[in-house]
Short mmCIF file of C-alpha atoms (C1' of nucleotides) in Angstrom, two decimals:
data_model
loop_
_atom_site.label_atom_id
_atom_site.label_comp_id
_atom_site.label_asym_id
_atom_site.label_seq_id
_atom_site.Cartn_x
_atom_site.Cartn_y
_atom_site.Cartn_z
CA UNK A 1467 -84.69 -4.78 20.44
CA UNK A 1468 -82.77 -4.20 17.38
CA UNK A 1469 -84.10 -1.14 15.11
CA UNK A 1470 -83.18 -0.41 11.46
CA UNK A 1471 -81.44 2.54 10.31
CA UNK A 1472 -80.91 3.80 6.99
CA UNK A 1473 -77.08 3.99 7.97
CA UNK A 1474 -76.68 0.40 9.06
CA UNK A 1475 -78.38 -0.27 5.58
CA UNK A 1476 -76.40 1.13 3.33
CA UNK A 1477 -73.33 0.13 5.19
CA UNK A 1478 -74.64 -3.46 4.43
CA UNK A 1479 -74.70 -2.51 0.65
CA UNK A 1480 -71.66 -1.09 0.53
CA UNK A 1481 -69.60 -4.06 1.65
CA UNK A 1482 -71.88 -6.14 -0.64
CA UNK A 1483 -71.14 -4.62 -3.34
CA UNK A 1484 -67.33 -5.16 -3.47
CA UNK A 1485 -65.21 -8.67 -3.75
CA UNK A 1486 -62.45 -6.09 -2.04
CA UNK A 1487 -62.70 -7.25 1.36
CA UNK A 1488 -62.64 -3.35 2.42
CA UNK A 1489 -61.78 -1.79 5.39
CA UNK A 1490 -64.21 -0.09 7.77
CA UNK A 1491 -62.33 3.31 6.40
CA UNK A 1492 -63.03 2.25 3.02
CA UNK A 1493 -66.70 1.39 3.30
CA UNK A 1494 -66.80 5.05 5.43
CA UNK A 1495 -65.16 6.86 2.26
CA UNK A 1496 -67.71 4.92 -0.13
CA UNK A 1497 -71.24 5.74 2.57
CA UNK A 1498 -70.10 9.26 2.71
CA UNK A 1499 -71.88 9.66 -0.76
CA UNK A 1500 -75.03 9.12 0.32
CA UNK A 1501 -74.60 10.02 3.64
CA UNK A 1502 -71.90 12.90 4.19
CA UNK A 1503 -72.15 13.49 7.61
CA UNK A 1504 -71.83 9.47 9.13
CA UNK A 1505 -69.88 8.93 11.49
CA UNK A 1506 -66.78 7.06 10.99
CA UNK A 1507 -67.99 5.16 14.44
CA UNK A 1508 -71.36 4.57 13.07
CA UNK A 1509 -69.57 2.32 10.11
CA UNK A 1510 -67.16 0.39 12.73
CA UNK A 1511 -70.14 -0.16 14.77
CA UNK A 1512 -72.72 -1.51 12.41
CA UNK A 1513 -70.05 -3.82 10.88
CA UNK A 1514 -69.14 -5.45 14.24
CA UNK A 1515 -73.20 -5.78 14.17
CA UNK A 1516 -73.08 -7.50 11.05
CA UNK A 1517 -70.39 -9.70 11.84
CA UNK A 1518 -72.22 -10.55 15.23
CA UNK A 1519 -75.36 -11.00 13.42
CA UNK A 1520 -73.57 -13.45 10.89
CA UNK A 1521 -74.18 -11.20 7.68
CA UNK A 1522 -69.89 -10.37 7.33
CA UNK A 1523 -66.86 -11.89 8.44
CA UNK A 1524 -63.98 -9.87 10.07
CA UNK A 1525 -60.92 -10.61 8.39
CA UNK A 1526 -57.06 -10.31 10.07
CA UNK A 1527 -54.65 -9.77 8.26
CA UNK A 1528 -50.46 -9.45 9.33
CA UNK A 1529 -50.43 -6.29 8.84
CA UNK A 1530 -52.96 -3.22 7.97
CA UNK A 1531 -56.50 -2.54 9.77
CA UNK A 1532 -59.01 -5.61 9.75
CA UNK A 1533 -61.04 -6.26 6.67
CA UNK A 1534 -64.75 -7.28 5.94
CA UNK A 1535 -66.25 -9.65 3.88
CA UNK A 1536 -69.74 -10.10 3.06
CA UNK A 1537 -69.84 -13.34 1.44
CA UNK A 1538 -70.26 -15.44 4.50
CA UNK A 1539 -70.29 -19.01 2.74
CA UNK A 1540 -67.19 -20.92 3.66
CA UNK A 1541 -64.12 -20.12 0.95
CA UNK A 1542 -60.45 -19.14 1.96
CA UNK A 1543 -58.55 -16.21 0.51
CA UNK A 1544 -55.09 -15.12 -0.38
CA UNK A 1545 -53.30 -11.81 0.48
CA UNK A 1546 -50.89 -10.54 -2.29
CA UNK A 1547 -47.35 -9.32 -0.13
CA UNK A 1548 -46.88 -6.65 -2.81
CA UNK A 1549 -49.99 -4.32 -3.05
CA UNK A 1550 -51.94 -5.78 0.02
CA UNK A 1551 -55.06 -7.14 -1.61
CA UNK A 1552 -56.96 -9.99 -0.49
CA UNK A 1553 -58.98 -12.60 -3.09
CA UNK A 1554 -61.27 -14.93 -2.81
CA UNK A 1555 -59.40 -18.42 -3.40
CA UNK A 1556 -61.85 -21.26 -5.92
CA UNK A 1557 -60.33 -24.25 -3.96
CA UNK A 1558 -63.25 -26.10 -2.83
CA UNK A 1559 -63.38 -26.23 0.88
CA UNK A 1560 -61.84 -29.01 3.03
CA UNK A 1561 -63.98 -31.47 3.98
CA UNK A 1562 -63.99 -33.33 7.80
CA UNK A 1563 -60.75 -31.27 8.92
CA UNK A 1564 -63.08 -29.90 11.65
CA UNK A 1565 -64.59 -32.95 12.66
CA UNK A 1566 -61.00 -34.57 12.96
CA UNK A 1567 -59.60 -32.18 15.03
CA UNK A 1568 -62.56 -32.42 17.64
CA UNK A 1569 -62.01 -36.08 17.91
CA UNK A 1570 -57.98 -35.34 18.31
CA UNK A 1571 -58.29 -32.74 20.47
CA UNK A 1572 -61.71 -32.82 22.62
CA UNK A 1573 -62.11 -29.17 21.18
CA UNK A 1574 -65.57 -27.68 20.02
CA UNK A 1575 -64.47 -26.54 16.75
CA UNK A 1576 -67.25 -23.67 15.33
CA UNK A 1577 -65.06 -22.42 12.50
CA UNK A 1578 -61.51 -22.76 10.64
CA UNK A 1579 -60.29 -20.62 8.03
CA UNK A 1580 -57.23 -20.44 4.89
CA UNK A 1581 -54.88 -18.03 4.10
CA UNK A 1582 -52.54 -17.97 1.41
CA UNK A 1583 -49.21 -15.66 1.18
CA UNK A 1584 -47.85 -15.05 -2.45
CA UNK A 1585 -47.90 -12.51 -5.29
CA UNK A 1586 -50.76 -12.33 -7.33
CA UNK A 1587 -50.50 -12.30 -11.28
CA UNK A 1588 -50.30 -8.62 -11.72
CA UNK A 1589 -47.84 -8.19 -9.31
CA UNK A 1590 -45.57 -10.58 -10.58
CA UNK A 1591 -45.91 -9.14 -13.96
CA UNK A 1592 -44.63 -6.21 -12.88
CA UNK B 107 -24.25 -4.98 9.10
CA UNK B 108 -26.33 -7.13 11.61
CA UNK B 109 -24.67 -6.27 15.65
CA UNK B 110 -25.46 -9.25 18.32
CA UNK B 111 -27.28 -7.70 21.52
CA UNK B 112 -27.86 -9.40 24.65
CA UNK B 113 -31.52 -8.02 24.62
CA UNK B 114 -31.95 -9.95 21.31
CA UNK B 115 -30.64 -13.07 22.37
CA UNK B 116 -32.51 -13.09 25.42
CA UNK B 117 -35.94 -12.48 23.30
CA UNK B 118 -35.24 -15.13 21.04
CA UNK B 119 -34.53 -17.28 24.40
CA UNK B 120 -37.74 -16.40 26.11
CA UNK B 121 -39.97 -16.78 22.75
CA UNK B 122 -38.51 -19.86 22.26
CA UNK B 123 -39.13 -21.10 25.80
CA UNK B 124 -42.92 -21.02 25.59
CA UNK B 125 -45.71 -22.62 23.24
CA UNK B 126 -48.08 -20.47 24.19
CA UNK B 127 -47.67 -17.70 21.26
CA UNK B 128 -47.15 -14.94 23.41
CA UNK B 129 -47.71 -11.08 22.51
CA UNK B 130 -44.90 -8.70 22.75
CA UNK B 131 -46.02 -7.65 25.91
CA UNK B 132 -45.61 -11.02 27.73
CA UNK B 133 -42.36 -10.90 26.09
CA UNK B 134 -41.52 -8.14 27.54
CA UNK B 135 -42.24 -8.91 31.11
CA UNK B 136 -40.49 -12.09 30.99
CA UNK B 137 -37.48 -10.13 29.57
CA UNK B 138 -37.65 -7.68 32.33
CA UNK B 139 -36.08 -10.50 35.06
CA UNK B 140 -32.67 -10.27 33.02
CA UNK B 141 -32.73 -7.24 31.96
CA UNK B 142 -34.98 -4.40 34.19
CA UNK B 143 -34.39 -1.69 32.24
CA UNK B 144 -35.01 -3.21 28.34
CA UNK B 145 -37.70 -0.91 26.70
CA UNK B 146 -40.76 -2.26 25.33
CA UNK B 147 -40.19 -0.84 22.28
CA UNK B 148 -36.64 -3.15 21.79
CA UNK B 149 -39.00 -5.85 21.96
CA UNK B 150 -41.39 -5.22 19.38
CA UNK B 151 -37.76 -4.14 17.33
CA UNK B 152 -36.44 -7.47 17.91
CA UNK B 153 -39.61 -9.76 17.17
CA UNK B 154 -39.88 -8.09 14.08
CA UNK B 155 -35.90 -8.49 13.16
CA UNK B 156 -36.50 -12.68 14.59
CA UNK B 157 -39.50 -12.29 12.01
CA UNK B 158 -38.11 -10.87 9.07
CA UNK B 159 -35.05 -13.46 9.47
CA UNK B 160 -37.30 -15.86 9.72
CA UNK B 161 -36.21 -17.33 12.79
CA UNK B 162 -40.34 -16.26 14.55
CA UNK B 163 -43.66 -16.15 12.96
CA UNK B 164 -46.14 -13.55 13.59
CA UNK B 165 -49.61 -14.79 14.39
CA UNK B 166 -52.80 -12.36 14.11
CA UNK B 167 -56.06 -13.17 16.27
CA UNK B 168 -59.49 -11.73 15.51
CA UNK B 169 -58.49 -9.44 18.36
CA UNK B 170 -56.18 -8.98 20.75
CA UNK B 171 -52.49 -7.68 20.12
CA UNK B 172 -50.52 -9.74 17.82
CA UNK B 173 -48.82 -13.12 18.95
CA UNK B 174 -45.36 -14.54 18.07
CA UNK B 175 -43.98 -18.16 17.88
CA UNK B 176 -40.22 -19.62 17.92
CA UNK B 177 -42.07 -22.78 16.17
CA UNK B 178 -41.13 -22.19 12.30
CA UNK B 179 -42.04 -25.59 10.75
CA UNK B 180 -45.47 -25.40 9.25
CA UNK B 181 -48.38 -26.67 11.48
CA UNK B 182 -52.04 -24.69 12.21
CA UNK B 183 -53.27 -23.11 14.71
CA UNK B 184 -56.73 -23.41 16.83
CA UNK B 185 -57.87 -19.91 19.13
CA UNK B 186 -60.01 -21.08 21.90
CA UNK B 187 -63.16 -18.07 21.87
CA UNK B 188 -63.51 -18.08 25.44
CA UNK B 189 -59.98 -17.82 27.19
CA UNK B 190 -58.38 -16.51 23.63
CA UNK B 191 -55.27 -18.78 24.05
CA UNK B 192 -53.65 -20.25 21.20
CA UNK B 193 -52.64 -23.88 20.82
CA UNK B 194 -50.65 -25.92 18.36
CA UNK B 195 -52.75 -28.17 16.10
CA UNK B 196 -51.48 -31.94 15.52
CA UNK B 197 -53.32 -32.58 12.15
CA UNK B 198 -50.71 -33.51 9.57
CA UNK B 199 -50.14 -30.55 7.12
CA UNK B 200 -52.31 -30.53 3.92
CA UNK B 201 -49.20 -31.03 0.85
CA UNK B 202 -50.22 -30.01 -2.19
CA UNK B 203 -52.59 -27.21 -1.38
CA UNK B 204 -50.22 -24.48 -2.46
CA UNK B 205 -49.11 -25.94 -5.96
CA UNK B 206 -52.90 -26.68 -6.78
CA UNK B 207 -53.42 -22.79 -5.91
CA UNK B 208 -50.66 -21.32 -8.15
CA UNK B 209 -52.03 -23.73 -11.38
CA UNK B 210 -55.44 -22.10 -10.29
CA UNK B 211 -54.73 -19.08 -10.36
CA UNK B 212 -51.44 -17.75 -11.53
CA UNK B 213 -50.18 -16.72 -8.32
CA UNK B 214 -46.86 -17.41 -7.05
CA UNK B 215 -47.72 -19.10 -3.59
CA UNK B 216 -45.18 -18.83 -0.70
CA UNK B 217 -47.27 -20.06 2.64
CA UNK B 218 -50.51 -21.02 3.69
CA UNK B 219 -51.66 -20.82 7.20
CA UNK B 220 -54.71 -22.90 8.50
CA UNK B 221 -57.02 -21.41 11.81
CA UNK B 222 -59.31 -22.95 13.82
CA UNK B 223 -61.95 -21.14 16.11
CA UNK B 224 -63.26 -23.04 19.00
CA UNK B 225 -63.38 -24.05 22.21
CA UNK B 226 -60.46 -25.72 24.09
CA UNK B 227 -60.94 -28.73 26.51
CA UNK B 228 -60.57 -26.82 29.89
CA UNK B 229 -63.30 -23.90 29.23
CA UNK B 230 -65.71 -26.47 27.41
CA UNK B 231 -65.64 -28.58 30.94
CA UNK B 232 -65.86 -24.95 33.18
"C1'" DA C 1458 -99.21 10.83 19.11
"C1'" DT C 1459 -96.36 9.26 22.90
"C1'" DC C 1460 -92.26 7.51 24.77
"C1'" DA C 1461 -88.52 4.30 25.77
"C1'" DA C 1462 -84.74 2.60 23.73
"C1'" DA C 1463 -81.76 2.20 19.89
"C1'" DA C 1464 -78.86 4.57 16.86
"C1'" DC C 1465 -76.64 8.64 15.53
"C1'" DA C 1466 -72.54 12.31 14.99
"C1'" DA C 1467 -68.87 14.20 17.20
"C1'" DT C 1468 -65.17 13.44 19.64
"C1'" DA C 1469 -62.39 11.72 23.61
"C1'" DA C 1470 -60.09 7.70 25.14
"C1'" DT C 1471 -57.67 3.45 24.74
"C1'" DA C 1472 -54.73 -0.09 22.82
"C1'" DA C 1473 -51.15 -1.57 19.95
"C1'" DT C 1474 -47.41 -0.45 17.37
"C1'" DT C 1475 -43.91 2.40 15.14
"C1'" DA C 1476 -40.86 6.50 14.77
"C1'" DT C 1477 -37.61 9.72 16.72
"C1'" DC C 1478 -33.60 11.00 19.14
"C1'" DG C 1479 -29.75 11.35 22.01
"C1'" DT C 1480 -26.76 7.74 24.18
"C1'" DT C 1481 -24.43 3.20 24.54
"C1'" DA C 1482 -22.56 -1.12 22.74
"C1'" DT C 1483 -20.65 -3.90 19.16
"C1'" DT C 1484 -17.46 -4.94 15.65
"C1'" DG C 1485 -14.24 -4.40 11.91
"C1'" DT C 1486 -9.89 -1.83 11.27
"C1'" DT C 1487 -5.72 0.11 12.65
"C1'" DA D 31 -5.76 -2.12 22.76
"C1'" DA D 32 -7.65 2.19 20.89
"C1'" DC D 33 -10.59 4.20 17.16
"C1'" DA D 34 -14.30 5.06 14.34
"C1'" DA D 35 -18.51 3.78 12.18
"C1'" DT D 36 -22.89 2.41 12.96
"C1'" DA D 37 -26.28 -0.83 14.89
"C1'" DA D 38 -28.93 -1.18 18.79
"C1'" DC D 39 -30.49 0.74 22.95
"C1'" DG D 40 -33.96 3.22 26.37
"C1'" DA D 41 -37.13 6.78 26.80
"C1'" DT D 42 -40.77 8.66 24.96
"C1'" DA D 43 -43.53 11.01 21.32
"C1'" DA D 44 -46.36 9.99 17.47
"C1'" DT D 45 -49.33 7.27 14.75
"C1'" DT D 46 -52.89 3.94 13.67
"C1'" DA D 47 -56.86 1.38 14.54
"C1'" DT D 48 -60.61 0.83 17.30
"C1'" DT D 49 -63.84 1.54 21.13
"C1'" DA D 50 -66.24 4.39 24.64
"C1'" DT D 51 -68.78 8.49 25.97
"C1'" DT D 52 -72.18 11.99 25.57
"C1'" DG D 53 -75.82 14.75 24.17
"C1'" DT D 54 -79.19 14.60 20.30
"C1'" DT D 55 -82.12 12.34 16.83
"C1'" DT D 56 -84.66 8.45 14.94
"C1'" DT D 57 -87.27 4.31 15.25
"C1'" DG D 58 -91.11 1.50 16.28
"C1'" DA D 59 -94.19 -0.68 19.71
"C1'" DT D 60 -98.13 0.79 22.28
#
DNA sequence: ATCAAAACAATAATAATTATCGTTATTGTT
DNA sequence: AACAATAACGATAATTATTATTGTTTTGAT
């Protein structure tokens, strides 16, 4: 039986708080406020629990440590090659791509995601 | 200046002899029959030379060690959940996806990479 | 209030990858 | 063909990211 701890909680605000998509050592740096002694275990485990649970996606990137996202609605993202952030992406979602690859395939397809490569705006103006 | 190595050439060989986006490690074994003595280390050196050039494309799985393919032309990916293999999707590649991005958002857009998470034909039917 | 189990902090262990370093191989130049 | 410069090598240490372990504390159902 699942309990609640005040950790697991404000690890959950943390990530919502930011359109980052932070790493598990950056949502550690940001609970050590209120919480100076947590365990930088205690924040890798409680967001593999809400990625389980369906409250955050784990995101991959090339290169780096894996990132988390707490909008869990369907929307893609693109990574900027020059200073490594990821952003949300406004293109609306693809419609029936899933669908049509089950048919072509005989997959069970749960789940497909976007990336983009490039160099966002600042970056290029730079 | 770029040398030639018979280690190189036999990496690019091997990668380019499988479609099964293999990790460095696989690589490496495979590589051993030629060469017995080839450190693991001059593989990961030459995947990421065959990627910088171009010539391979690194692939990143929600987990597991990174994966590399010969196969350069654009085309998706699905990851089967329960065996974690990686197969080559057949759905025509989405054109215009990339331009609509930049006039969305001022990025300069290089590639886009499309994943699907599933379940492949053999484990659905085990 | 009791108590089993879940979660914790601290830290060791593992997995994947990259860096270092002394040696060998490749290649352009004599 | 021999030479010199340096890229690449193999062995291995170091680093990075993540997970497992362990003894202690917290939670929540009874």
């Amino acid at each position: 039986m699942r309990k609640n701890s005040k950790q697991r909680e404000e690890i959950r605000r943390v990530l919502a708080s930011t359109k980052t998509h932070p790493t598990a050592d950056w949502v550690y740096d940001n609970v050590k406020q209120s919480f100076p002694n947590i365990s930088l275990a205690t924040v890798y485990r409680n967001l593999s629990l809400l990625v389980e649970e369906g409250q955050a996606l784990k995101l991959t990137s090339v290169s780096g440590p894996d990132r988390f996202d707490a909008t869990i609605d369907v929307h893609y993202h693109i990574a900027c090659e020059k200073c490594g952030n990821i952003f949300d992406v406004n293109l609306p979602v693809i419609v029936g791509l899933e669908e049509q690859l089950e048919t072509l395939t005989g997959f069970k397809v749960k789940s497909h995601t976007v990336n983009f490569l490039g160099t966002c705006t600042k970056c290029r103006n730079e």
